[in-house]
C-alpha cells in the first residue's frame, strides 16, 4: 500500500492512498516509449500533486508523484518516479542546499532576481524560479512586477490559492495588468473554476491581445465547452505570433 501527499487543486497537504501495480513505461502502450520506468499506482493524483512524495506503508519515501491520466480515458492510472532514479539524477547535477540558495537570493538586487526568475521560468526550472521570486518578494512586496512574477511561480509549484492572493495584490498595485490577470486565470483553472478562469483570461487579453499564453489557455477552456469557432480563432491568433514570443 502507498500514500501520496500534495497540494491537490490548491488544497494544501492533501493525502490519498492506493496500491502499487508495478514498474512501467507509461508511453509504451501507445508505441511512444518514454525510456523511463515509472511506479504505477492507483492513488489519485491531481494538479498540484506533482513533485510530492510517495510513501510506502512504513513511512519511507519510495517515489516522487509525476504523471496522471486525465480526460476520462482511465481512472486511477497514475505514476511516480522511483526515488532511486531521483537520487541518481541528483547525483549527476550540481545540487546545492536549499538554505544556501535562499540566502544567496537575499543578497542580490531585485533587478537581478527578476532577470534570473524570468530565465528560470523560461527554462522550466519551476522550483528554483519559485525561490528566486520569493526572495525578490521579500525585498519588495509592493513592486507589481515582483508580485506578479511570484504569483506565476506559485502557480507552477501548485500553490494556486496563494497565487490568487498575490494576483489580487499585483492588481491593486497595477490595475489592468495583463500578466496578473493571466496568472489569476491560470490559478482558477488549476483549481477547477473554469468560468472565473475564462473571465480573468479575457481581461488579460483586453490588456494585451497578443499574449500567446493567455490565448492558448482561453482556447483550451473554450475547447472543453465545445465552442469550436472561438477556439479556432484564438489558436490562430496564438500561432500567427513569432516563435520567439513563446
PDB file of N, CA, C and O in Angstrom, residues 115-167:
ATOM      1  N   UNK A 115      15.481  39.124 -13.310  1.00  0.00           N
ATOM      2  CA  UNK A 115      16.085  38.609 -14.544  1.00  0.00           C
ATOM      3  C   UNK A 115      16.275  37.090 -14.461  1.00  0.00           C
ATOM      4  O   UNK A 115      15.922  36.355 -15.395  1.00  0.00           O
ATOM      5  N   UNK A 116      16.796  36.633 -13.334  1.00  0.00           N
ATOM      6  CA  UNK A 116      17.020  35.196 -13.176  1.00  0.00           C
ATOM      7  C   UNK A 116      15.709  34.431 -13.051  1.00  0.00           C
ATOM      8  O   UNK A 116      15.581  33.309 -13.560  1.00  0.00           O
ATOM      9  N   UNK A 117      14.730  35.021 -12.368  1.00  0.00           N
ATOM     10  CA  UNK A 117      13.430  34.365 -12.235  1.00  0.00           C
ATOM     11  C   UNK A 117      12.774  34.164 -13.586  1.00  0.00           C
ATOM     12  O   UNK A 117      12.232  33.084 -13.880  1.00  0.00           O
ATOM     13  N   UNK A 118      12.835  35.187 -14.439  1.00  0.00           N
ATOM     14  CA  UNK A 118      12.274  35.077 -15.791  1.00  0.00           C
ATOM     15  C   UNK A 118      12.985  33.998 -16.584  1.00  0.00           C
ATOM     16  O   UNK A 118      12.353  33.174 -17.263  1.00  0.00           O
ATOM     17  N   UNK A 119      14.304  33.972 -16.492  1.00  0.00           N
ATOM     18  CA  UNK A 119      15.077  32.955 -17.223  1.00  0.00           C
ATOM     19  C   UNK A 119      14.733  31.549 -16.744  1.00  0.00           C
ATOM     20  O   UNK A 119      14.531  30.631 -17.565  1.00  0.00           O
ATOM     21  N   UNK A 120      14.625  31.367 -15.442  1.00  0.00           N
ATOM     22  CA  UNK A 120      14.333  30.044 -14.889  1.00  0.00           C
ATOM     23  C   UNK A 120      12.940  29.580 -15.293  1.00  0.00           C
ATOM     24  O   UNK A 120      12.723  28.391 -15.574  1.00  0.00           O
ATOM     25  N   UNK A 121      11.973  30.509 -15.327  1.00  0.00           N
ATOM     26  CA  UNK A 121      10.629  30.139 -15.768  1.00  0.00           C
ATOM     27  C   UNK A 121      10.659  29.705 -17.226  1.00  0.00           C
ATOM     28  O   UNK A 121      10.013  28.724 -17.619  1.00  0.00           O
ATOM     29  N   UNK A 122      11.405  30.418 -18.062  1.00  0.00           N
ATOM     30  CA  UNK A 122      11.501  30.060 -19.477  1.00  0.00           C
ATOM     31  C   UNK A 122      12.173  28.706 -19.663  1.00  0.00           C
ATOM     32  O   UNK A 122      11.837  27.955 -20.588  1.00  0.00           O
ATOM     33  N   UNK A 123      13.114  28.379 -18.767  1.00  0.00           N
ATOM     34  CA  UNK A 123      13.813  27.093 -18.848  1.00  0.00           C
ATOM     35  C   UNK A 123      13.022  25.957 -18.215  1.00  0.00           C
ATOM     36  O   UNK A 123      13.413  24.795 -18.312  1.00  0.00           O
ATOM     37  N   UNK A 124      11.908  26.297 -17.552  1.00  0.00           N
ATOM     38  CA  UNK A 124      11.086  25.266 -16.924  1.00  0.00           C
ATOM     39  C   UNK A 124      11.578  24.821 -15.564  1.00  0.00           C
ATOM     40  O   UNK A 124      11.111  23.800 -15.041  1.00  0.00           O
ATOM     41  N   UNK A 125      12.511  25.577 -14.973  1.00  0.00           N
ATOM     42  CA  UNK A 125      13.034  25.229 -13.644  1.00  0.00           C
ATOM     43  C   UNK A 125      12.117  25.859 -12.595  1.00  0.00           C
ATOM     44  O   UNK A 125      12.415  26.918 -12.031  1.00  0.00           O
ATOM     45  N   UNK A 126      11.007  25.213 -12.334  1.00  0.00           N
ATOM     46  CA  UNK A 126       9.943  25.793 -11.523  1.00  0.00           C
ATOM     47  C   UNK A 126      10.352  26.053 -10.081  1.00  0.00           C
ATOM     48  O   UNK A 126      10.077  27.128  -9.527  1.00  0.00           O
ATOM     49  N   UNK A 127      11.007  25.089  -9.477  1.00  0.00           N
ATOM     50  CA  UNK A 127      11.316  25.217  -8.056  1.00  0.00           C
ATOM     51  C   UNK A 127      12.307  26.341  -7.799  1.00  0.00           C
ATOM     52  O   UNK A 127      12.115  27.164  -6.894  1.00  0.00           O
ATOM     53  N   UNK A 128      13.369  26.410  -8.605  1.00  0.00           N
ATOM     54  CA  UNK A 128      14.337  27.482  -8.410  1.00  0.00           C
ATOM     55  C   UNK A 128      13.720  28.840  -8.710  1.00  0.00           C
ATOM     56  O   UNK A 128      14.006  29.828  -8.023  1.00  0.00           O
ATOM     57  N   UNK A 129      12.868  28.909  -9.731  1.00  0.00           N
ATOM     58  CA  UNK A 129      12.194  30.171 -10.043  1.00  0.00           C
ATOM     59  C   UNK A 129      11.336  30.620  -8.872  1.00  0.00           C
ATOM     60  O   UNK A 129      11.294  31.816  -8.533  1.00  0.00           O
ATOM     61  N   UNK A 130      10.675  29.667  -8.237  1.00  0.00           N
ATOM     62  CA  UNK A 130       9.839  29.992  -7.083  1.00  0.00           C
ATOM     63  C   UNK A 130      10.662  30.656  -5.984  1.00  0.00           C
ATOM     64  O   UNK A 130      10.287  31.705  -5.448  1.00  0.00           O
ATOM     65  N   UNK A 131      11.810  30.072  -5.644  1.00  0.00           N
ATOM     66  CA  UNK A 131      12.605  30.626  -4.551  1.00  0.00           C
ATOM     67  C   UNK A 131      13.253  31.959  -4.936  1.00  0.00           C
ATOM     68  O   UNK A 131      13.437  32.825  -4.084  1.00  0.00           O
ATOM     69  N   UNK A 132      13.577  32.126  -6.211  1.00  0.00           N
ATOM     70  CA  UNK A 132      14.137  33.399  -6.658  1.00  0.00           C
ATOM     71  C   UNK A 132      13.090  34.506  -6.536  1.00  0.00           C
ATOM     72  O   UNK A 132      13.360  35.594  -6.007  1.00  0.00           O
ATOM     73  N   UNK A 133      11.869  34.226  -7.005  1.00  0.00           N
ATOM     74  CA  UNK A 133      10.811  35.226  -6.910  1.00  0.00           C
ATOM     75  C   UNK A 133      10.394  35.462  -5.450  1.00  0.00           C
ATOM     76  O   UNK A 133      10.031  36.579  -5.080  1.00  0.00           O
ATOM     77  N   UNK A 134      10.453  34.425  -4.650  1.00  0.00           N
ATOM     78  CA  UNK A 134      10.130  34.587  -3.229  1.00  0.00           C
ATOM     79  C   UNK A 134      11.125  35.540  -2.570  1.00  0.00           C
ATOM     80  O   UNK A 134      10.740  36.408  -1.769  1.00  0.00           O
ATOM     81  N   UNK A 135      12.415  35.397  -2.915  1.00  0.00           N
ATOM     82  CA  UNK A 135      13.436  36.296  -2.365  1.00  0.00           C
ATOM     83  C   UNK A 135      13.194  37.733  -2.816  1.00  0.00           C
ATOM     84  O   UNK A 135      13.351  38.680  -2.033  1.00  0.00           O
ATOM     85  N   UNK A 136      12.802  37.890  -4.078  1.00  0.00           N
ATOM     86  CA  UNK A 136      12.512  39.236  -4.584  1.00  0.00           C
ATOM     87  C   UNK A 136      11.297  39.829  -3.874  1.00  0.00           C
ATOM     88  O   UNK A 136      11.287  41.014  -3.519  1.00  0.00           O
ATOM     89  N   UNK A 137      10.292  38.990  -3.644  1.00  0.00           N
ATOM     90  CA  UNK A 137       9.074  39.456  -2.978  1.00  0.00           C
ATOM     91  C   UNK A 137       9.357  39.886  -1.540  1.00  0.00           C
ATOM     92  O   UNK A 137       8.789  40.862  -1.047  1.00  0.00           O
ATOM     93  N   UNK A 138      10.240  39.167  -0.874  1.00  0.00           N
ATOM     94  CA  UNK A 138      10.597  39.528   0.499  1.00  0.00           C
ATOM     95  C   UNK A 138      11.285  40.887   0.556  1.00  0.00           C
ATOM     96  O   UNK A 138      11.169  41.614   1.548  1.00  0.00           O
ATOM     97  N   UNK A 139      11.993  41.247  -0.521  1.00  0.00           N
ATOM     98  CA  UNK A 139      12.674  42.543  -0.572  1.00  0.00           C
ATOM     99  C   UNK A 139      11.723  43.677  -0.976  1.00  0.00           C
ATOM    100  O   UNK A 139      11.793  44.771  -0.411  1.00  0.00           O
ATOM    101  N   UNK A 140      10.864  43.421  -1.963  1.00  0.00           N
ATOM    102  CA  UNK A 140       9.984  44.476  -2.471  1.00  0.00           C
ATOM    103  C   UNK A 140       8.556  43.950  -2.655  1.00  0.00           C
ATOM    104  O   UNK A 140       8.118  43.700  -3.772  1.00  0.00           O
ATOM    105  N   UNK A 141       7.816  43.795  -1.559  1.00  0.00           N
ATOM    106  CA  UNK A 141       6.455  43.251  -1.649  1.00  0.00           C
ATOM    107  C   UNK A 141       5.436  44.209  -2.266  1.00  0.00           C
ATOM    108  O   UNK A 141       4.297  43.810  -2.497  1.00  0.00           O
ATOM    109  N   UNK A 142       5.851  45.445  -2.555  1.00  0.00           N
ATOM    110  CA  UNK A 142       4.944  46.410  -3.168  1.00  0.00           C
ATOM    111  C   UNK A 142       5.309  46.694  -4.624  1.00  0.00           C
ATOM    112  O   UNK A 142       4.805  47.635  -5.225  1.00  0.00           O
ATOM    113  N   UNK A 143       6.192  45.891  -5.177  1.00  0.00           N
ATOM    114  CA  UNK A 143       6.587  46.010  -6.576  1.00  0.00           C
ATOM    115  C   UNK A 143       5.674  45.109  -7.404  1.00  0.00           C
ATOM    116  O   UNK A 143       5.706  43.887  -7.271  1.00  0.00           O
ATOM    117  N   UNK A 144       4.853  45.703  -8.270  1.00  0.00           N
ATOM    118  CA  UNK A 144       3.854  44.934  -9.016  1.00  0.00           C
ATOM    119  C   UNK A 144       4.487  43.851  -9.873  1.00  0.00           C
ATOM    120  O   UNK A 144       3.970  42.722  -9.967  1.00  0.00           O
ATOM    121  N   UNK A 145       5.611  44.147 -10.518  1.00  0.00           N
ATOM    122  CA  UNK A 145       6.279  43.158 -11.357  1.00  0.00           C
ATOM    123  C   UNK A 145       6.773  41.980 -10.523  1.00  0.00           C
ATOM    124  O   UNK A 145       6.666  40.821 -10.939  1.00  0.00           O
ATOM    125  N   UNK A 146       7.301  42.273  -9.343  1.00  0.00           N
ATOM    126  CA  UNK A 146       7.775  41.229  -8.441  1.00  0.00           C
ATOM    127  C   UNK A 146       6.621  40.358  -7.967  1.00  0.00           C
ATOM    128  O   UNK A 146       6.701  39.122  -7.993  1.00  0.00           O
ATOM    129  N   UNK A 147       5.535  40.983  -7.549  1.00  0.00           N
ATOM    130  CA  UNK A 147       4.394  40.236  -7.017  1.00  0.00           C
ATOM    131  C   UNK A 147       3.789  39.342  -8.101  1.00  0.00           C
ATOM    132  O   UNK A 147       3.434  38.184  -7.852  1.00  0.00           O
ATOM    133  N   UNK A 148       3.695  39.868  -9.325  1.00  0.00           N
ATOM    134  CA  UNK A 148       3.131  39.074 -10.425  1.00  0.00           C
ATOM    135  C   UNK A 148       4.032  37.891 -10.768  1.00  0.00           C
ATOM    136  O   UNK A 148       3.551  36.781 -11.008  1.00  0.00           O
ATOM    137  N   UNK A 149       5.338  38.112 -10.786  1.00  0.00           N
ATOM    138  CA  UNK A 149       6.262  37.009 -11.041  1.00  0.00           C
ATOM    139  C   UNK A 149       6.175  35.949  -9.962  1.00  0.00           C
ATOM    140  O   UNK A 149       6.228  34.744 -10.239  1.00  0.00           O
ATOM    141  N   UNK A 150       6.019  36.394  -8.724  1.00  0.00           N
ATOM    142  CA  UNK A 150       5.870  35.454  -7.606  1.00  0.00           C
ATOM    143  C   UNK A 150       4.589  34.639  -7.778  1.00  0.00           C
ATOM    144  O   UNK A 150       4.572  33.421  -7.545  1.00  0.00           O
ATOM    145  N   UNK A 151       3.504  35.295  -8.216  1.00  0.00           N
ATOM    146  CA  UNK A 151       2.245  34.577  -8.450  1.00  0.00           C
ATOM    147  C   UNK A 151       2.412  33.523  -9.538  1.00  0.00           C
ATOM    148  O   UNK A 151       1.917  32.397  -9.411  1.00  0.00           O
ATOM    149  N   UNK A 152       3.116  33.876 -10.621  1.00  0.00           N
ATOM    150  CA  UNK A 152       3.384  32.904 -11.685  1.00  0.00           C
ATOM    151  C   UNK A 152       4.124  31.691 -11.133  1.00  0.00           C
ATOM    152  O   UNK A 152       3.784  30.538 -11.434  1.00  0.00           O
ATOM    153  N   UNK A 153       5.152  31.964 -10.337  1.00  0.00           N
ATOM    154  CA  UNK A 153       5.954  30.871  -9.779  1.00  0.00           C
ATOM    155  C   UNK A 153       5.133  30.015  -8.823  1.00  0.00           C
ATOM    156  O   UNK A 153       5.272  28.786  -8.794  1.00  0.00           O
ATOM    157  N   UNK A 154       4.265  30.642  -8.040  1.00  0.00           N
ATOM    158  CA  UNK A 154       3.401  29.888  -7.123  1.00  0.00           C
ATOM    159  C   UNK A 154       2.477  28.949  -7.889  1.00  0.00           C
ATOM    160  O   UNK A 154       2.258  27.807  -7.483  1.00  0.00           O
ATOM    161  N   UNK A 155       1.933  29.423  -9.000  1.00  0.00           N
ATOM    162  CA  UNK A 155       1.097  28.551  -9.832  1.00  0.00           C
ATOM    163  C   UNK A 155       1.874  27.327 -10.293  1.00  0.00           C
ATOM    164  O   UNK A 155       1.370  26.203 -10.280  1.00  0.00           O
ATOM    165  N   UNK A 156       3.123  27.542 -10.683  1.00  0.00           N
ATOM    166  CA  UNK A 156       3.918  26.455 -11.239  1.00  0.00           C
ATOM    167  C   UNK A 156       4.314  25.405 -10.208  1.00  0.00           C
ATOM    168  O   UNK A 156       4.617  24.269 -10.569  1.00  0.00           O
ATOM    169  N   UNK A 157       4.321  25.776  -8.920  1.00  0.00           N
ATOM    170  CA  UNK A 157       4.631  24.777  -7.887  1.00  0.00           C
ATOM    171  C   UNK A 157       3.363  24.301  -7.172  1.00  0.00           C
ATOM    172  O   UNK A 157       3.433  23.666  -6.125  1.00  0.00           O
ATOM    173  N   UNK A 158       2.198  24.610  -7.747  1.00  0.00           N
ATOM    174  CA  UNK A 158       0.940  24.069  -7.225  1.00  0.00           C
ATOM    175  C   UNK A 158       0.306  24.845  -6.100  1.00  0.00           C
ATOM    176  O   UNK A 158      -0.700  24.396  -5.538  1.00  0.00           O
ATOM    177  N   UNK A 159       0.821  26.034  -5.766  1.00  0.00           N
ATOM    178  CA  UNK A 159       0.248  26.837  -4.681  1.00  0.00           C
ATOM    179  C   UNK A 159      -0.757  27.829  -5.266  1.00  0.00           C
ATOM    180  O   UNK A 159      -0.570  29.051  -5.218  1.00  0.00           O
ATOM    181  N   UNK A 160      -1.849  27.297  -5.807  1.00  0.00           N
ATOM    182  CA  UNK A 160      -2.762  28.119  -6.603  1.00  0.00           C
ATOM    183  C   UNK A 160      -3.578  29.113  -5.770  1.00  0.00           C
ATOM    184  O   UNK A 160      -3.860  30.220  -6.237  1.00  0.00           O
ATOM    185  N   UNK A 161      -3.962  28.734  -4.571  1.00  0.00           N
ATOM    186  CA  UNK A 161      -4.732  29.661  -3.747  1.00  0.00           C
ATOM    187  C   UNK A 161      -3.868  30.851  -3.319  1.00  0.00           C
ATOM    188  O   UNK A 161      -4.327  32.001  -3.331  1.00  0.00           O
ATOM    189  N   UNK A 162      -2.619  30.582  -2.951  1.00  0.00           N
ATOM    190  CA  UNK A 162      -1.713  31.674  -2.593  1.00  0.00           C
ATOM    191  C   UNK A 162      -1.392  32.517  -3.828  1.00  0.00           C
ATOM    192  O   UNK A 162      -1.282  33.749  -3.734  1.00  0.00           O
ATOM    193  N   UNK A 163      -1.268  31.872  -4.978  1.00  0.00           N
ATOM    194  CA  UNK A 163      -1.033  32.602  -6.225  1.00  0.00           C
ATOM    195  C   UNK A 163      -2.166  33.588  -6.483  1.00  0.00           C
ATOM    196  O   UNK A 163      -1.939  34.726  -6.911  1.00  0.00           O
ATOM    197  N   UNK A 164      -3.385  33.156  -6.203  1.00  0.00           N
ATOM    198  CA  UNK A 164      -4.552  34.035  -6.413  1.00  0.00           C
ATOM    199  C   UNK A 164      -4.468  35.264  -5.510  1.00  0.00           C
ATOM    200  O   UNK A 164      -4.760  36.386  -5.938  1.00  0.00           O
ATOM    201  N   UNK A 165      -4.049  35.055  -4.282  1.00  0.00           N
ATOM    202  CA  UNK A 165      -3.894  36.191  -3.363  1.00  0.00           C
ATOM    203  C   UNK A 165      -2.863  37.182  -3.897  1.00  0.00           C
ATOM    204  O   UNK A 165      -3.068  38.401  -3.845  1.00  0.00           O
ATOM    205  N   UNK A 166      -1.756  36.657  -4.425  1.00  0.00           N
ATOM    206  CA  UNK A 166      -0.707  37.530  -4.935  1.00  0.00           C
ATOM    207  C   UNK A 166      -1.162  38.245  -6.208  1.00  0.00           C
ATOM    208  O   UNK A 166      -0.759  39.390  -6.460  1.00  0.00           O
ATOM    209  N   UNK A 167      -1.987  37.595  -7.018  1.00  0.00           N
ATOM    210  CA  UNK A 167      -2.534  38.255  -8.207  1.00  0.00           C
ATOM    211  C   UNK A 167      -3.391  39.449  -7.801  1.00  0.00           C
ATOM    212  O   UNK A 167      -3.314  40.527  -8.424  1.00  0.00           O
TER     213      UNK A 167
END
